[in-house]
Short mmCIF file of C-alpha atoms in Angstrom, two decimals:
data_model
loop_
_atom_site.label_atom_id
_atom_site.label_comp_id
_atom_site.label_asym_id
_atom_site.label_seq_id
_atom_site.Cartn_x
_atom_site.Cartn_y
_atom_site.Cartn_z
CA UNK A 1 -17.62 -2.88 67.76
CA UNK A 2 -19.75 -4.63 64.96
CA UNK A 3 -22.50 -4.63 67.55
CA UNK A 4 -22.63 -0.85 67.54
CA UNK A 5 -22.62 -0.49 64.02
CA UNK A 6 -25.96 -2.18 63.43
CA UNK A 7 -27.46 -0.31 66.72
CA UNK A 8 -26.30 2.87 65.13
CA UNK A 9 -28.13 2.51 62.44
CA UNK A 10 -30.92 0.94 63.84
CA UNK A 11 -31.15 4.03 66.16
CA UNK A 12 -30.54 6.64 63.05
CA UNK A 13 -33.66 4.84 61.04
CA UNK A 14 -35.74 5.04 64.14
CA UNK A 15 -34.39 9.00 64.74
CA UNK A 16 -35.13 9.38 61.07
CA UNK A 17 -38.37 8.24 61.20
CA UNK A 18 -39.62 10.22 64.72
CA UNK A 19 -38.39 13.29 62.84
CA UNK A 20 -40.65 12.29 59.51
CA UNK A 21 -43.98 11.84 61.93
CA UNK A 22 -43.03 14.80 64.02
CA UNK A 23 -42.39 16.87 60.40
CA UNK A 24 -45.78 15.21 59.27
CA UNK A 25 -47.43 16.47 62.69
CA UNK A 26 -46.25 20.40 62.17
CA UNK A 27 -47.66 19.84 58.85
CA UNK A 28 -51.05 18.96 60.01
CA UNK A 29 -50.97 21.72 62.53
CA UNK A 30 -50.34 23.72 60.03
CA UNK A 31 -52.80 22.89 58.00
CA UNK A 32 -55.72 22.97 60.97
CA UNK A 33 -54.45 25.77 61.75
CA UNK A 34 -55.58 27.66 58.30
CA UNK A 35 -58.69 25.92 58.31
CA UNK A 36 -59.34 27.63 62.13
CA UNK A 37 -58.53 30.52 60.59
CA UNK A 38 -60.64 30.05 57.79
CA UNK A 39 -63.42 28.57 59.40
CA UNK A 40 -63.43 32.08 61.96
CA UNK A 41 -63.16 34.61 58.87
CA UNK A 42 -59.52 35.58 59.96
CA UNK A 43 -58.40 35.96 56.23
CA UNK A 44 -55.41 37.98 56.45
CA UNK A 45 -53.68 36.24 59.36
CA UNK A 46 -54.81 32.57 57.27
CA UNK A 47 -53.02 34.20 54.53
CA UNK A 48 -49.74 34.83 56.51
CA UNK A 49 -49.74 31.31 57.21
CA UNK A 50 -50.04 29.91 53.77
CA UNK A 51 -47.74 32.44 52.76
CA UNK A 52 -44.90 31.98 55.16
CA UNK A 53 -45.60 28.22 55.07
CA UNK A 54 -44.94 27.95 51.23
CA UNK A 55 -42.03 29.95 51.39
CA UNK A 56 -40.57 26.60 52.84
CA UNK A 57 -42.55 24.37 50.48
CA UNK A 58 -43.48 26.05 47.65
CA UNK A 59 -44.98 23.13 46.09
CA UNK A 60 -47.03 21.53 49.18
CA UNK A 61 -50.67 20.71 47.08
CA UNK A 62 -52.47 20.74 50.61
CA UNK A 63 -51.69 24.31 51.25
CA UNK A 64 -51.38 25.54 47.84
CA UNK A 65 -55.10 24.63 47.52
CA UNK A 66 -55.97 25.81 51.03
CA UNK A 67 -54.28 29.03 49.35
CA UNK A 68 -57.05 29.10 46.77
CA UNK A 69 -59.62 28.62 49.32
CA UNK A 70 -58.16 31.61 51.73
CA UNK A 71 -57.69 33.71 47.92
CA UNK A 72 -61.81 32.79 47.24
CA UNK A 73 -62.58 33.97 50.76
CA UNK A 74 -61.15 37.26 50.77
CA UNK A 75 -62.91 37.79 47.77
CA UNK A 76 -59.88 37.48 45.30
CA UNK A 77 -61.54 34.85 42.41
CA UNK A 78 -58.93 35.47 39.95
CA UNK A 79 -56.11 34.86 42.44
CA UNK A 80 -57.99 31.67 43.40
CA UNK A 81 -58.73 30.76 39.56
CA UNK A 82 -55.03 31.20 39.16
CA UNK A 83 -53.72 29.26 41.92
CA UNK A 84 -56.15 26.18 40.96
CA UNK A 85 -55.00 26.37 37.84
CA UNK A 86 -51.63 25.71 38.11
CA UNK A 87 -52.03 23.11 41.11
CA UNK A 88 -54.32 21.79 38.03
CA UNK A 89 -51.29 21.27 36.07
CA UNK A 90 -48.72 20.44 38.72
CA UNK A 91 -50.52 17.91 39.89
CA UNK A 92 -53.25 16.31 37.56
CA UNK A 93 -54.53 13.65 39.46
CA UNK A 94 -55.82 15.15 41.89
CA UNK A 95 -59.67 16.07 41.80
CA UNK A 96 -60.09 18.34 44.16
CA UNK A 97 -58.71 21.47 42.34
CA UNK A 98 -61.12 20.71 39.38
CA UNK A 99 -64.01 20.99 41.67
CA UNK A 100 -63.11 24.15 43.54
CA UNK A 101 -61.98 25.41 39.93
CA UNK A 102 -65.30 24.51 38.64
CA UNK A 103 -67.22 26.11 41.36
CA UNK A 104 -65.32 29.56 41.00
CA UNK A 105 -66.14 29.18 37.31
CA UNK A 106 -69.84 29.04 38.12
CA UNK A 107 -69.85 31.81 40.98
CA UNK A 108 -68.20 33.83 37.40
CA UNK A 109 -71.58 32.05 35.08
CA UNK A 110 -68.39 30.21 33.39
CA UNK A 111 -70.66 27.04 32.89
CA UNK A 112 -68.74 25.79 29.98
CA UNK A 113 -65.40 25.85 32.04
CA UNK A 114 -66.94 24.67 35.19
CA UNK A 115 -68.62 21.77 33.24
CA UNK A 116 -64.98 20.85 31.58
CA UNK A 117 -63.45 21.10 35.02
CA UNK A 118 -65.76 19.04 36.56
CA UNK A 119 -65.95 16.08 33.85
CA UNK A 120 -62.04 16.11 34.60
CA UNK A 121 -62.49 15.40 38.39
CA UNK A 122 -65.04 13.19 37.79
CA UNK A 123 -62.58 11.17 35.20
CA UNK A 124 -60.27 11.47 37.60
CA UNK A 125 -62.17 10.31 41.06
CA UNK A 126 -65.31 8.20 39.63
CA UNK A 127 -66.11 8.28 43.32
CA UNK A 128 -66.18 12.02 44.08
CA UNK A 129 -69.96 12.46 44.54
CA UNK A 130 -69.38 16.11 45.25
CA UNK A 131 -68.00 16.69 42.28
CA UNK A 132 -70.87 14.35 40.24
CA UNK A 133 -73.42 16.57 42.31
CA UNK A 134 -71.79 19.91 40.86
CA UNK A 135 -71.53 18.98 37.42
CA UNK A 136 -75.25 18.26 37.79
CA UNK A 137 -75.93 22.29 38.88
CA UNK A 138 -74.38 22.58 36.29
CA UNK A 139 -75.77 20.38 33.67
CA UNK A 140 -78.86 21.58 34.93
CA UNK A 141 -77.81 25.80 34.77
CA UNK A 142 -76.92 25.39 30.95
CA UNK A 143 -80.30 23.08 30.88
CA UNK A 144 -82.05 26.24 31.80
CA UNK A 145 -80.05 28.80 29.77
CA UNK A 146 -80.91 26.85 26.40
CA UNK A 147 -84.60 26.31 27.51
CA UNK A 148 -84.40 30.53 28.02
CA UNK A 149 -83.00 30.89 24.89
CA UNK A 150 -85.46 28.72 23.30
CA UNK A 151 -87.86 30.63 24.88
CA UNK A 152 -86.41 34.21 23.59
CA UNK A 153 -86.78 32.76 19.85
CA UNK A 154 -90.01 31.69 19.89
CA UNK A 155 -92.29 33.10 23.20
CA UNK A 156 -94.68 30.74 22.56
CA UNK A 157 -93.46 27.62 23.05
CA UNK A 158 -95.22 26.11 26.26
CA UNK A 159 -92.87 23.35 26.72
CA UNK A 160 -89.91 25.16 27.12
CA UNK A 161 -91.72 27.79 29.62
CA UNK A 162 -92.38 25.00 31.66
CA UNK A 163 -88.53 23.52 31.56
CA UNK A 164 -87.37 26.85 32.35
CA UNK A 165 -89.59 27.14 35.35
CA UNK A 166 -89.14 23.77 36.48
CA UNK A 167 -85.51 24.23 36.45
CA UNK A 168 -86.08 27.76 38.62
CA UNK A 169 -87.07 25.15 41.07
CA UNK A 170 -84.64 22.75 41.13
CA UNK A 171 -81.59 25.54 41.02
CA UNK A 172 -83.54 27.57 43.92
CA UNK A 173 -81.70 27.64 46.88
CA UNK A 174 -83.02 25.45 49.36
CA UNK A 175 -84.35 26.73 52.49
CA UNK A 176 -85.56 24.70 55.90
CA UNK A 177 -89.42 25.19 56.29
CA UNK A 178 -88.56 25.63 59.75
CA UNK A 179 -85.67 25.84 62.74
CA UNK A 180 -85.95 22.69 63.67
CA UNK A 181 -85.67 21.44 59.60
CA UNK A 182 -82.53 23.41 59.81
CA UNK A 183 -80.85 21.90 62.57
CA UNK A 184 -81.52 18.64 61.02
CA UNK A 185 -79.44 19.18 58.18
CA UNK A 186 -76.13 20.81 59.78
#
């Protein structure tokens, strides 16, 4: 009998862990499966599957922020702004929300709050070149709205015409000079 004893639980740790990686693999389906939806503009039926998920984990980060990108989607900012903001504060070290936060801020010309957003997921992540490469637009965005005030107080000033064009250019969309330019960068 002391021989089944140690199987036991040698069988119960192994059951234990199958159920974990089988748990953690309904989770990632889960998860792909909102990004599908996402990815093919099926908003509503993405946002039945955040919402039933979280009404079994509530506080799951992953689709608490895939929430926020579903809210952004459909075109609810606010609702996105909100739940960013309190994954923000659930769960401060992660960067992620500060970008995504920081991006809705400058979709809303929030500069101020994107740039504080973004100096926190860069303080965060010093690695998270997306997030170095936004708080450049925007470094560059309040560059450009000083240079135009600048320009409003005294018309004249040559230098600051030039920023303020300059800085047109660099925050101009970019666009492939041709089809085959285009299919280089996707």
């Amino acid at each position: 009998m002391s021989h089944s004893l140690p199987r036991l639980s040698v069988v119960l740790r192994l059951l234990a862990a199958s159920v974990l990686v089988a748990s953690a693999a309904v989770h990632a389906d889960d998860y792909a499966d909102v990004n599908q939806l996402l990815k093919t503009g099926k908003l509503a039926e993405a946002q039945a599957k955040v919402d039933l998920y979280l009404t079994v984990k509530p506080k799951d980060p992953q689709m608490r922020f895939l929430k926020s990108a579903v809210q952004s989607a459909a075109g609810q900012p606010a609702e996105a702004i909100t739940t960013l903001t309190a994954l923000t504060q659930e769960f401060p070290e992660l960067p992620e929300p500060y970008n995504n936060l920081a991006v809705l801020y400058a979709s809303q010309n929030q500069f101020d709050k994107a740039r504080t957003a973004l100096e926190m997921a860069v303080r965060i992540n010093p690695a998270y070149a997306t997030a170095y490469e936004n708080l450049g637009d925007v470094y560059a965005k309040l560059a450009s709205q000083s240079y135009s005030k600048s320009l409003q107080l005294n018309a004249t000033n040559p230098q600051a015409s030039q920023k303020v064009a300059l800085l047109k250019t660099v925050l101009a969309p970019a666009t492939p000079a041709t089809p085959a330019a285009a299919a280089k960068t996707k």
